[in-house]
Amino acid sequence: MNTTSAVLTGTGLFKSYGMARALAGVDIDVTSDQSLAVMGPSGSGKSTLLHCLAGIERPDSGEVLLDGKRIDQLREPARSELRTAFGFVFQSGQLLPELPADENVALPLMLGGTPRRAAVEQARQWFEPLGLQGLEGRRPGQLSGGQAQRVAIARALAGRPKVIFADEPTGALDQATGMEVIRLLVEVSRGQGAALVVVTHDANVARWCDRTVEVRDGRLAGDQSAAQAGTDAKAGSRR
Ligand code: ADP
Ligand code: MG
């Protein structure tokens, strides 16, 4: 076995929507200390891959393992356990407009059974590391796009998930704001020991990640580790 074991593994993943084949046999593993960028053209199957790995959609065939246990065949209520193992960041519009930022962040904790007060207290601890101090009481409509994405990152992290999935998290942001958001996302995920899977078609976003895979027509076409030049970079230079 490797020293860094896979937290999440997809094997032989196929998925079609009617006649449209979205995944045509993908094998992929995500290690717990890794940020993985999934790149590829529009319609290549990136989101479908993310959804299958995250248990949001069921592959037609193949297996998905989380910590060595199959999750692709789970039914409720076992499936609901995945909600604490995984955190999600989407392109935009994922916050509830009627709730202040801190309650948006607390929501997954409350759904997981944490009482409201404790959940909001825990949620607020994420505001400073994400540069959001003072914005706890703002509603999403009173936040900039970048601030809203940072609140979404806080929400994804609040449940201390094993894996964070982000689908085009910078897609609705300008370049500078997007870079700040991806930098924070990679940094806080790493700080929490959470694996990160980021779907993006922006090479500048992928550059922040440890590894990049390329999806073409539902298959993996390339797999590159950013640390290939020096494997010691992995153990040493990270904070
Ligand atoms: P990407 O995220 O790379 O843009 P997707 O995974 O969303 O690609 O889509 C891959 C293919 O599957 C596309 O041809 C898309 O039209 C199709 N597809 C994805 N989701 C659905 C769906 N819910 N119903 C029908 N077709 C879908
Ligand atoms: Mg997509």
PDB file of N, CA, C and O in Angstrom, residues 35-80:
ATOM      1  N   SER A  35      -5.126  17.947  -3.253  1.00  0.00           N
ATOM      2  CA  SER A  35      -6.112  18.718  -4.006  1.00  0.00           C
ATOM      3  C   SER A  35      -6.010  18.296  -5.463  1.00  0.00           C
ATOM      4  O   SER A  35      -4.929  18.285  -6.041  1.00  0.00           O
ATOM      5  N   LEU A  36      -7.130  17.918  -6.005  1.00  0.00           N
ATOM      6  CA  LEU A  36      -7.185  17.371  -7.362  1.00  0.00           C
ATOM      7  C   LEU A  36      -8.047  18.266  -8.233  1.00  0.00           C
ATOM      8  O   LEU A  36      -9.209  18.532  -7.905  1.00  0.00           O
ATOM      9  N   ALA A  37      -7.477  18.746  -9.334  1.00  0.00           N
ATOM     10  CA  ALA A  37      -8.257  19.520 -10.293  1.00  0.00           C
ATOM     11  C   ALA A  37      -8.733  18.589 -11.398  1.00  0.00           C
ATOM     12  O   ALA A  37      -7.961  17.795 -11.920  1.00  0.00           O
ATOM     13  N   VAL A  38     -10.020  18.688 -11.740  1.00  0.00           N
ATOM     14  CA  VAL A  38     -10.584  17.926 -12.856  1.00  0.00           C
ATOM     15  C   VAL A  38     -10.884  18.924 -13.958  1.00  0.00           C
ATOM     16  O   VAL A  38     -11.758  19.782 -13.818  1.00  0.00           O
ATOM     17  N   MET A  39     -10.115  18.834 -15.031  1.00  0.00           N
ATOM     18  CA  MET A  39     -10.268  19.774 -16.142  1.00  0.00           C
ATOM     19  C   MET A  39     -10.887  19.077 -17.349  1.00  0.00           C
ATOM     20  O   MET A  39     -11.015  17.867 -17.378  1.00  0.00           O
ATOM     21  N   GLY A  40     -11.224  19.859 -18.354  1.00  0.00           N
ATOM     22  CA  GLY A  40     -11.777  19.281 -19.572  1.00  0.00           C
ATOM     23  C   GLY A  40     -12.795  20.219 -20.169  1.00  0.00           C
ATOM     24  O   GLY A  40     -13.317  21.093 -19.477  1.00  0.00           O
ATOM     25  N   PRO A  41     -13.100  20.029 -21.456  1.00  0.00           N
ATOM     26  CA  PRO A  41     -14.057  20.916 -22.118  1.00  0.00           C
ATOM     27  C   PRO A  41     -15.470  20.762 -21.570  1.00  0.00           C
ATOM     28  O   PRO A  41     -15.775  19.770 -20.902  1.00  0.00           O
ATOM     29  N   SER A  42     -16.309  21.723 -21.878  1.00  0.00           N
ATOM     30  CA  SER A  42     -17.710  21.673 -21.479  1.00  0.00           C
ATOM     31  C   SER A  42     -18.362  20.425 -22.062  1.00  0.00           C
ATOM     32  O   SER A  42     -18.149  20.103 -23.229  1.00  0.00           O
ATOM     33  N   GLY A  43     -19.112  19.717 -21.249  1.00  0.00           N
ATOM     34  CA  GLY A  43     -19.806  18.521 -21.713  1.00  0.00           C
ATOM     35  C   GLY A  43     -18.965  17.259 -21.696  1.00  0.00           C
ATOM     36  O   GLY A  43     -19.417  16.196 -22.115  1.00  0.00           O
ATOM     37  N   SER A  44     -17.736  17.339 -21.178  1.00  0.00           N
ATOM     38  CA  SER A  44     -16.841  16.176 -21.212  1.00  0.00           C
ATOM     39  C   SER A  44     -17.139  15.161 -20.106  1.00  0.00           C
ATOM     40  O   SER A  44     -16.639  14.038 -20.153  1.00  0.00           O
ATOM     41  N   GLY A  45     -17.929  15.572 -19.103  1.00  0.00           N
ATOM     42  CA  GLY A  45     -18.307  14.629 -18.050  1.00  0.00           C
ATOM     43  C   GLY A  45     -17.759  14.973 -16.672  1.00  0.00           C
ATOM     44  O   GLY A  45     -17.875  14.175 -15.736  1.00  0.00           O
ATOM     45  N   LYS A  46     -17.213  16.172 -16.514  1.00  0.00           N
ATOM     46  CA  LYS A  46     -16.594  16.546 -15.242  1.00  0.00           C
ATOM     47  C   LYS A  46     -17.599  16.550 -14.094  1.00  0.00           C
ATOM     48  O   LYS A  46     -17.336  15.982 -13.038  1.00  0.00           O
ATOM     49  N   SER A  47     -18.723  17.230 -14.308  1.00  0.00           N
ATOM     50  CA  SER A  47     -19.710  17.324 -13.228  1.00  0.00           C
ATOM     51  C   SER A  47     -20.300  15.952 -12.922  1.00  0.00           C
ATOM     52  O   SER A  47     -20.543  15.616 -11.760  1.00  0.00           O
ATOM     53  N   THR A  48     -20.521  15.157 -13.971  1.00  0.00           N
ATOM     54  CA  THR A  48     -21.054  13.812 -13.756  1.00  0.00           C
ATOM     55  C   THR A  48     -20.083  12.986 -12.914  1.00  0.00           C
ATOM     56  O   THR A  48     -20.502  12.275 -11.994  1.00  0.00           O
ATOM     57  N   LEU A  49     -18.794  13.121 -13.202  1.00  0.00           N
ATOM     58  CA  LEU A  49     -17.790  12.405 -12.411  1.00  0.00           C
ATOM     59  C   LEU A  49     -17.855  12.848 -10.955  1.00  0.00           C
ATOM     60  O   LEU A  49     -17.872  12.022 -10.034  1.00  0.00           O
ATOM     61  N   LEU A  50     -17.911  14.161 -10.744  1.00  0.00           N
ATOM     62  CA  LEU A  50     -17.999  14.685  -9.383  1.00  0.00           C
ATOM     63  C   LEU A  50     -19.253  14.140  -8.679  1.00  0.00           C
ATOM     64  O   LEU A  50     -19.190  13.690  -7.542  1.00  0.00           O
ATOM     65  N   HIS A  51     -20.384  14.169  -9.381  1.00  0.00           N
ATOM     66  CA  HIS A  51     -21.636  13.709  -8.770  1.00  0.00           C
ATOM     67  C   HIS A  51     -21.582  12.226  -8.425  1.00  0.00           C
ATOM     68  O   HIS A  51     -22.109  11.798  -7.399  1.00  0.00           O
ATOM     69  N   CYS A  52     -20.945  11.441  -9.289  1.00  0.00           N
ATOM     70  CA  CYS A  52     -20.839  10.002  -9.010  1.00  0.00           C
ATOM     71  C   CYS A  52     -19.914   9.748  -7.829  1.00  0.00           C
ATOM     72  O   CYS A  52     -20.213   8.930  -6.955  1.00  0.00           O
ATOM     73  N   LEU A  53     -18.787  10.471  -7.778  1.00  0.00           N
ATOM     74  CA  LEU A  53     -17.845  10.292  -6.665  1.00  0.00           C
ATOM     75  C   LEU A  53     -18.468  10.728  -5.347  1.00  0.00           C
ATOM     76  O   LEU A  53     -18.174  10.174  -4.296  1.00  0.00           O
ATOM     77  N   ALA A  54     -19.325  11.729  -5.410  1.00  0.00           N
ATOM     78  CA  ALA A  54     -19.921  12.300  -4.197  1.00  0.00           C
ATOM     79  C   ALA A  54     -21.207  11.594  -3.774  1.00  0.00           C
ATOM     80  O   ALA A  54     -21.824  11.982  -2.791  1.00  0.00           O
ATOM     81  N   GLY A  55     -21.624  10.593  -4.532  1.00  0.00           N
ATOM     82  CA  GLY A  55     -22.836   9.878  -4.165  1.00  0.00           C
ATOM     83  C   GLY A  55     -24.113  10.635  -4.473  1.00  0.00           C
ATOM     84  O   GLY A  55     -25.195  10.268  -4.018  1.00  0.00           O
ATOM     85  N   ILE A  56     -24.009  11.714  -5.258  1.00  0.00           N
ATOM     86  CA  ILE A  56     -25.196  12.477  -5.648  1.00  0.00           C
ATOM     87  C   ILE A  56     -25.921  11.735  -6.759  1.00  0.00           C
ATOM     88  O   ILE A  56     -27.150  11.713  -6.830  1.00  0.00           O
ATOM     89  N   GLU A  57     -25.134  11.127  -7.646  1.00  0.00           N
ATOM     90  CA  GLU A  57     -25.715  10.310  -8.705  1.00  0.00           C
ATOM     91  C   GLU A  57     -25.117   8.917  -8.654  1.00  0.00           C
ATOM     92  O   GLU A  57     -23.982   8.746  -8.234  1.00  0.00           O
ATOM     93  N   ARG A  58     -25.887   7.953  -9.109  1.00  0.00           N
ATOM     94  CA  ARG A  58     -25.421   6.577  -9.105  1.00  0.00           C
ATOM     95  C   ARG A  58     -24.861   6.235 -10.481  1.00  0.00           C
ATOM     96  O   ARG A  58     -25.546   6.435 -11.484  1.00  0.00           O
ATOM     97  N   PRO A  59     -23.631   5.716 -10.541  1.00  0.00           N
ATOM     98  CA  PRO A  59     -23.122   5.305 -11.851  1.00  0.00           C
ATOM     99  C   PRO A  59     -23.904   4.095 -12.368  1.00  0.00           C
ATOM    100  O   PRO A  59     -24.468   3.344 -11.578  1.00  0.00           O
ATOM    101  N   ASP A  60     -23.954   3.951 -13.693  1.00  0.00           N
ATOM    102  CA  ASP A  60     -24.618   2.776 -14.270  1.00  0.00           C
ATOM    103  C   ASP A  60     -23.839   1.517 -13.917  1.00  0.00           C
ATOM    104  O   ASP A  60     -24.401   0.458 -13.705  1.00  0.00           O
ATOM    105  N   SER A  61     -22.519   1.633 -13.944  1.00  0.00           N
ATOM    106  CA  SER A  61     -21.677   0.537 -13.469  1.00  0.00           C
ATOM    107  C   SER A  61     -20.390   1.110 -12.914  1.00  0.00           C
ATOM    108  O   SER A  61     -20.083   2.285 -13.119  1.00  0.00           O
ATOM    109  N   GLY A  62     -19.675   0.260 -12.211  1.00  0.00           N
ATOM    110  CA  GLY A  62     -18.466   0.708 -11.530  1.00  0.00           C
ATOM    111  C   GLY A  62     -18.724   0.860 -10.042  1.00  0.00           C
ATOM    112  O   GLY A  62     -19.847   0.662  -9.574  1.00  0.00           O
ATOM    113  N   GLU A  63     -17.673   1.206  -9.329  1.00  0.00           N
ATOM    114  CA  GLU A  63     -17.757   1.288  -7.869  1.00  0.00           C
ATOM    115  C   GLU A  63     -17.141   2.589  -7.383  1.00  0.00           C
ATOM    116  O   GLU A  63     -16.180   3.075  -7.963  1.00  0.00           O
ATOM    117  N   VAL A  64     -17.677   3.109  -6.303  1.00  0.00           N
ATOM    118  CA  VAL A  64     -17.057   4.242  -5.615  1.00  0.00           C
ATOM    119  C   VAL A  64     -16.834   3.823  -4.163  1.00  0.00           C
ATOM    120  O   VAL A  64     -17.767   3.350  -3.497  1.00  0.00           O
ATOM    121  N   LEU A  65     -15.603   3.953  -3.712  1.00  0.00           N
ATOM    122  CA  LEU A  65     -15.258   3.576  -2.345  1.00  0.00           C
ATOM    123  C   LEU A  65     -14.814   4.797  -1.560  1.00  0.00           C
ATOM    124  O   LEU A  65     -13.990   5.574  -2.031  1.00  0.00           O
ATOM    125  N   LEU A  66     -15.378   4.955  -0.367  1.00  0.00           N
ATOM    126  CA  LEU A  66     -14.917   5.981   0.570  1.00  0.00           C
ATOM    127  C   LEU A  66     -14.284   5.243   1.740  1.00  0.00           C
ATOM    128  O   LEU A  66     -14.954   4.431   2.397  1.00  0.00           O
ATOM    129  N   ASP A  67     -12.997   5.504   1.978  1.00  0.00           N
ATOM    130  CA  ASP A  67     -12.259   4.763   3.012  1.00  0.00           C
ATOM    131  C   ASP A  67     -12.452   3.257   2.857  1.00  0.00           C
ATOM    132  O   ASP A  67     -12.648   2.539   3.836  1.00  0.00           O
ATOM    133  N   GLY A  68     -12.443   2.812   1.631  1.00  0.00           N
ATOM    134  CA  GLY A  68     -12.525   1.380   1.361  1.00  0.00           C
ATOM    135  C   GLY A  68     -13.924   0.793   1.395  1.00  0.00           C
ATOM    136  O   GLY A  68     -14.115  -0.400   1.156  1.00  0.00           O
ATOM    137  N   LYS A  69     -14.932   1.620   1.690  1.00  0.00           N
ATOM    138  CA  LYS A  69     -16.306   1.105   1.738  1.00  0.00           C
ATOM    139  C   LYS A  69     -17.119   1.627   0.569  1.00  0.00           C
ATOM    140  O   LYS A  69     -17.090   2.812   0.261  1.00  0.00           O
ATOM    141  N   ARG A  70     -17.884   0.726  -0.027  1.00  0.00           N
ATOM    142  CA  ARG A  70     -18.682   1.140  -1.191  1.00  0.00           C
ATOM    143  C   ARG A  70     -19.765   2.128  -0.797  1.00  0.00           C
ATOM    144  O   ARG A  70     -20.486   1.914   0.168  1.00  0.00           O
ATOM    145  N   ILE A  71     -19.866   3.192  -1.573  1.00  0.00           N
ATOM    146  CA  ILE A  71     -20.918   4.181  -1.294  1.00  0.00           C
ATOM    147  C   ILE A  71     -21.866   4.357  -2.476  1.00  0.00           C
ATOM    148  O   ILE A  71     -22.879   5.033  -2.363  1.00  0.00           O
ATOM    149  N   ASP A  72     -21.541   3.721  -3.611  1.00  0.00           N
ATOM    150  CA  ASP A  72     -22.352   3.986  -4.806  1.00  0.00           C
ATOM    151  C   ASP A  72     -23.697   3.284  -4.769  1.00  0.00           C
ATOM    152  O   ASP A  72     -24.577   3.622  -5.539  1.00  0.00           O
ATOM    153  N   GLN A  73     -23.860   2.318  -3.878  1.00  0.00           N
ATOM    154  CA  GLN A  73     -25.120   1.582  -3.826  1.00  0.00           C
ATOM    155  C   GLN A  73     -25.933   1.919  -2.581  1.00  0.00           C
ATOM    156  O   GLN A  73     -26.947   1.287  -2.328  1.00  0.00           O
ATOM    157  N   LEU A  74     -25.468   2.895  -1.815  1.00  0.00           N
ATOM    158  CA  LEU A  74     -26.151   3.199  -0.553  1.00  0.00           C
ATOM    159  C   LEU A  74     -27.549   3.751  -0.802  1.00  0.00           C
ATOM    160  O   LEU A  74     -27.792   4.495  -1.739  1.00  0.00           O
ATOM    161  N   ARG A  75     -28.451   3.366   0.070  1.00  0.00           N
ATOM    162  CA  ARG A  75     -29.785   3.959   0.047  1.00  0.00           C
ATOM    163  C   ARG A  75     -29.997   4.698   1.356  1.00  0.00           C
ATOM    164  O   ARG A  75     -29.305   4.451   2.329  1.00  0.00           O
ATOM    165  N   GLU A  76     -30.983   5.582   1.377  1.00  0.00           N
ATOM    166  CA  GLU A  76     -31.320   6.247   2.640  1.00  0.00           C
ATOM    167  C   GLU A  76     -31.675   5.160   3.652  1.00  0.00           C
ATOM    168  O   GLU A  76     -32.271   4.167   3.262  1.00  0.00           O
ATOM    169  N   PRO A  77     -31.356   5.304   4.936  1.00  0.00           N
ATOM    170  CA  PRO A  77     -30.715   6.453   5.561  1.00  0.00           C
ATOM    171  C   PRO A  77     -29.183   6.394   5.557  1.00  0.00           C
ATOM    172  O   PRO A  77     -28.552   7.371   5.949  1.00  0.00           O
ATOM    173  N   ALA A  78     -28.601   5.278   5.108  1.00  0.00           N
ATOM    174  CA  ALA A  78     -27.134   5.166   5.147  1.00  0.00           C
ATOM    175  C   ALA A  78     -26.489   6.257   4.305  1.00  0.00           C
ATOM    176  O   ALA A  78     -25.427   6.775   4.630  1.00  0.00           O
ATOM    177  N   ARG A  79     -27.164   6.607   3.221  1.00  0.00           N
ATOM    178  CA  ARG A  79     -26.644   7.634   2.323  1.00  0.00           C
ATOM    179  C   ARG A  79     -26.470   8.982   3.016  1.00  0.00           C
ATOM    180  O   ARG A  79     -25.602   9.748   2.661  1.00  0.00           O
ATOM    181  N   SER A  80     -27.311   9.245   3.988  1.00  0.00           N
ATOM    182  CA  SER A  80     -27.256  10.557   4.644  1.00  0.00           C
ATOM    183  C   SER A  80     -25.946  10.729   5.400  1.00  0.00           C
ATOM    184  O   SER A  80     -25.527  11.852   5.667  1.00  0.00           O
TER     185      SER A  80
END
